[in-house]
Coordinates of C-alpha atoms in Angstrom, one line a residue:
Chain J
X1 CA 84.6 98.6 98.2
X2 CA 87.0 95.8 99.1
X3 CA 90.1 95.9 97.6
X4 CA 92.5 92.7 97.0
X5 CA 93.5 90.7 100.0
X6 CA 96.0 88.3 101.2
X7 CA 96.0 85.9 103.7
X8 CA 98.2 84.8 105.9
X9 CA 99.9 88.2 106.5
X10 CA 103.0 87.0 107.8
X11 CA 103.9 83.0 107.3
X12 CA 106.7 81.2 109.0
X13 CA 108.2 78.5 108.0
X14 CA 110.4 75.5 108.4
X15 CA 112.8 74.5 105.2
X16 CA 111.2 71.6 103.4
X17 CA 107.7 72.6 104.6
X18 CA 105.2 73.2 101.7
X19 CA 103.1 76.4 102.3
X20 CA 99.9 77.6 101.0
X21 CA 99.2 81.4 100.1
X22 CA 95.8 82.8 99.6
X23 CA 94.7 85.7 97.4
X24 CA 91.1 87.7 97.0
X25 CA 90.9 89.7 94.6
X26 CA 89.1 92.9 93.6
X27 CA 85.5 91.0 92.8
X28 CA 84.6 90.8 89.1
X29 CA 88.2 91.4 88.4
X30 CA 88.9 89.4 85.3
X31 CA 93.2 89.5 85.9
X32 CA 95.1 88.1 88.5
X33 CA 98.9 88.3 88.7
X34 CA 101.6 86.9 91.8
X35 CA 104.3 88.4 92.1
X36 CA 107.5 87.9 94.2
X37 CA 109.3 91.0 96.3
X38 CA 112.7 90.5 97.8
X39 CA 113.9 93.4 100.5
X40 CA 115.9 96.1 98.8
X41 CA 113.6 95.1 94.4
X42 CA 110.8 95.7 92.8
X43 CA 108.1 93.0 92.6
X44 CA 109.2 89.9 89.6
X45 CA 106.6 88.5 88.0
X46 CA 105.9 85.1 88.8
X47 CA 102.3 83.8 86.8
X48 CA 99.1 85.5 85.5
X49 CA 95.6 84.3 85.3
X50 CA 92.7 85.7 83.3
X51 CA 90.0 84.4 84.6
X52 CA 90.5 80.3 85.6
X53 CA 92.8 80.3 82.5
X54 CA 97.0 80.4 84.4
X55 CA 97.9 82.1 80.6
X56 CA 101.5 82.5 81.9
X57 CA 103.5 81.0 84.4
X58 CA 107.2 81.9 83.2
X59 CA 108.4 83.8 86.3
X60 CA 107.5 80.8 88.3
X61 CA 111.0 79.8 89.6
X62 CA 110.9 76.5 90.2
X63 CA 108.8 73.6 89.7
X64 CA 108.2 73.7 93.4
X65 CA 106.0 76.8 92.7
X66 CA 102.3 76.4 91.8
X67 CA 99.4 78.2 91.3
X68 CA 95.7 77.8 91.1
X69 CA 92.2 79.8 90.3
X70 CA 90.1 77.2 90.0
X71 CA 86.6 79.4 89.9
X72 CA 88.1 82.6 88.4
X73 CA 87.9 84.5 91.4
X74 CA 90.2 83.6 94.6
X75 CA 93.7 81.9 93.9
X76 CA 96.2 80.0 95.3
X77 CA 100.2 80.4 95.3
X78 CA 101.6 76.8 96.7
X79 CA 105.3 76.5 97.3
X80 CA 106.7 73.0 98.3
X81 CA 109.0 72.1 100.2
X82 CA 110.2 75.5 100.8
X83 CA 113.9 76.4 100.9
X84 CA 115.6 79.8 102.0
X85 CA 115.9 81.1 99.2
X86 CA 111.8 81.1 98.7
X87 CA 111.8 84.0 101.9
X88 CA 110.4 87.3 99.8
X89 CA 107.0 89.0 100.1
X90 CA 104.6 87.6 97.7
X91 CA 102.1 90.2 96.2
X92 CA 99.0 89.2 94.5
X93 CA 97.7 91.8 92.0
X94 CA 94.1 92.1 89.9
X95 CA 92.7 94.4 87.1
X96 CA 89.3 94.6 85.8
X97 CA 90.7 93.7 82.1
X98 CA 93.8 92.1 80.3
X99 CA 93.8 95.8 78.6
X100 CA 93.6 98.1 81.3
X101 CA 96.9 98.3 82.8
X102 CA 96.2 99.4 86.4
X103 CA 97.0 96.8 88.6
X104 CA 95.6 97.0 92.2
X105 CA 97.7 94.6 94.8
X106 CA 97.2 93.3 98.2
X107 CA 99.0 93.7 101.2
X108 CA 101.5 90.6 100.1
X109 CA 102.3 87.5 101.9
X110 CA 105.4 87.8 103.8
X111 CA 107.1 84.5 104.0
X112 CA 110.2 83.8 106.2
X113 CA 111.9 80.1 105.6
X114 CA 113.9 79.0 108.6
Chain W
X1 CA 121.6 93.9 81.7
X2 CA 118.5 94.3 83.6
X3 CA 115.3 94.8 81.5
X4 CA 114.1 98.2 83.9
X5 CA 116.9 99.9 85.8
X6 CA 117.0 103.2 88.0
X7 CA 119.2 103.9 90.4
X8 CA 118.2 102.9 93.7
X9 CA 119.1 105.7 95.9
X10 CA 118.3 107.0 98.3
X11 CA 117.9 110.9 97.7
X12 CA 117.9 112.3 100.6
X13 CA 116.3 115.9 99.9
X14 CA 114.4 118.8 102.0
X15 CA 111.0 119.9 102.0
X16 CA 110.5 122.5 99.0
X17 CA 113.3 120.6 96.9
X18 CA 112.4 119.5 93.2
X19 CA 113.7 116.4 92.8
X20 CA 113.9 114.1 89.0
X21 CA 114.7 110.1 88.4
X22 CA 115.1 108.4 85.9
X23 CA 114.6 104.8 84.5
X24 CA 116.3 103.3 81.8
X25 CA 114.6 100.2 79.7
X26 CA 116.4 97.4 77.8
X27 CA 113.2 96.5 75.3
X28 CA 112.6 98.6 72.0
X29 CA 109.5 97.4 71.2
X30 CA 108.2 98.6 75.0
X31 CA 104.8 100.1 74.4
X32 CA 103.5 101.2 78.2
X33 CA 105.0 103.0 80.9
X34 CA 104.0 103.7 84.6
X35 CA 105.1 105.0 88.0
X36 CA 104.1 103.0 91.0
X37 CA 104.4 104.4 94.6
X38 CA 105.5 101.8 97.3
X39 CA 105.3 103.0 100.8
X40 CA 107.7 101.2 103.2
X41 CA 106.6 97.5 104.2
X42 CA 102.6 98.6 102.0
X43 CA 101.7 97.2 98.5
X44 CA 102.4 99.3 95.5
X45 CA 100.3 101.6 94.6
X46 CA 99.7 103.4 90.8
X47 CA 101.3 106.8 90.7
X48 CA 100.7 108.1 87.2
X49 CA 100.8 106.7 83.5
X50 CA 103.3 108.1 81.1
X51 CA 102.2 109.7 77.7
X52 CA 103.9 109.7 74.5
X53 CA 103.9 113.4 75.0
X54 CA 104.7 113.9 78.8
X55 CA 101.6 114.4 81.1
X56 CA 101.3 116.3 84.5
X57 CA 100.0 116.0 87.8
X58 CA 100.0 117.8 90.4
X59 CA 103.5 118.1 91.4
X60 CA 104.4 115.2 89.1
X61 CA 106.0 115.3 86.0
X62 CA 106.2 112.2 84.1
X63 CA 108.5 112.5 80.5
X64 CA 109.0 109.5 77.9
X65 CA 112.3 109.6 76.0
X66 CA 111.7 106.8 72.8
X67 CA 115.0 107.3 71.2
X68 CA 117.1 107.4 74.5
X69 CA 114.8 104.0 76.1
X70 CA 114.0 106.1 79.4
X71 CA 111.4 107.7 81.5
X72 CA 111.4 110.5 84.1
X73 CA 109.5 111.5 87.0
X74 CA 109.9 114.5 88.5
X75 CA 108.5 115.8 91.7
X76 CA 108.5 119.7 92.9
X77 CA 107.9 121.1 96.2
X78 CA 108.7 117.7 98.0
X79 CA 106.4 117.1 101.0
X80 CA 107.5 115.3 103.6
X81 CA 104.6 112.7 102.4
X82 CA 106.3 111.8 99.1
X83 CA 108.7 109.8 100.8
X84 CA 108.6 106.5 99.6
X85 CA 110.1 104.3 96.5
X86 CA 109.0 105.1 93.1
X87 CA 108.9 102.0 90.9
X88 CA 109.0 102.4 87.4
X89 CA 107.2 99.8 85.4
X90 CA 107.3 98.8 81.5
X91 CA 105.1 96.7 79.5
X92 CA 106.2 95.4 75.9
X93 CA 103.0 93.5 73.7
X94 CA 102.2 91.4 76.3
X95 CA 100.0 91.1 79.7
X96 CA 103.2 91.1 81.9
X97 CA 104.6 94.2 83.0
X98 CA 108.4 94.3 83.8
X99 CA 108.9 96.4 87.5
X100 CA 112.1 98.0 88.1
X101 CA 113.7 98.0 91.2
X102 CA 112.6 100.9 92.4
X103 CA 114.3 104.6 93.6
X104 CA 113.7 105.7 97.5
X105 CA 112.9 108.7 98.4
X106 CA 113.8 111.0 101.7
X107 CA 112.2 114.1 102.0
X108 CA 113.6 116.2 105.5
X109 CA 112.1 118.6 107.2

């Protein structure tokens, strides 16, 4: 079957641009998690959805950072007016359950801020 | 101090080699454990659980050490194929799992 995907693949943008990135996940897959990579780390943790419920958005790192799942199923991850700094690769994760740990990610996002 | 560290590498070993790394965790009251694979520029990918007990498989080795805070993964008979960067990943009571850096692995012909 389909597994989680990400779209766009590759994003470039301009500093103060706002960006939008888009993530499918595994159907009937209850949680969704985004997650930021920079080169050279391991994903951080940015927010986590179960279903349309965002039940924690701690890791987000600024208030320039939101995210949506409005019908439980397909999310959003907006950034505004990007900065530098924002460049990483931006994973989006699901799992069928809160209590199954297996997490099964997409391709990422990967974002370049000029 | 970092919540999950391990040493980033890179070993560099050759094909046959049995290679071990560890990961070190900051949190006590940590309650899951995992190894991830991540292939260079691909998504991670789940590797193996880590039991209480150690578990097996395969090639894999995976040991929890409570008292000492770490885990280990150890590979024998490196294939050219395992090279990659293992991510070691901990979970306390929550949803949110805590993803370590992550240790590369060569494995030469």
């Amino acid at each position: 079957g389909a597994g989680v995907s990400q779209s766009p693949r590759y994003k470039v943008a301009k500093r103060g641009q706002d960006v939008a990135l888009r993530c499918d996940p595994i159907s009937g897959h209850v949680s969704l998690f985004w997650y930021q990579q920079a080169l050279g780390q391991g994903p951080e943790f940015l927010t986590y959805f179960q279903n349309e419920a965002q039940l924690d958005k701690s890791g987000l790192p600024s208030d320039r950072f939101f995210a949506e799942r409005p019908e439980g199923s397909v999310s959003t991850l907006k950034i505004q007016r990007t900065q530098q700094e924002d460049s990483a690769v931006y994973l989006c994760a699901s799992s069928s359950n809160p209590l199954r740990h297996e997490q099964f990610f997409g391709p990422g996002t990967r974002l370049t801020v000029l | 101090r970092k919540e999950v560290e391990q040493d980033p590498g890179p070993f560099n070993v050759p094909e046959g080699a049995t290679v071990a790394f560890n990961c070190t965790y900051s949190n006590s009251a940590s309650q899951s454990f995992f190894w991830y694979r991540q292939d260079c520029r691909k998504e991670p990918k789940l590797l193996m659980s880590v039991y209480s007990s150690g578990n097996e498989d395969g090639r894999f080795t995976a040991q929890l050490n409570r008292a000492s805070q770490y885990i280990s993964l150890l590979i024998r008979d490196s294939k050219l194929s395992d090279s990659a960067t293992y991510l070691c990943v901990v979970k306390g009571g929550s949803y949110i799992p805590t993803f370590g850096r992550g240790t590369s692995l060569i494995v030469h012909p």
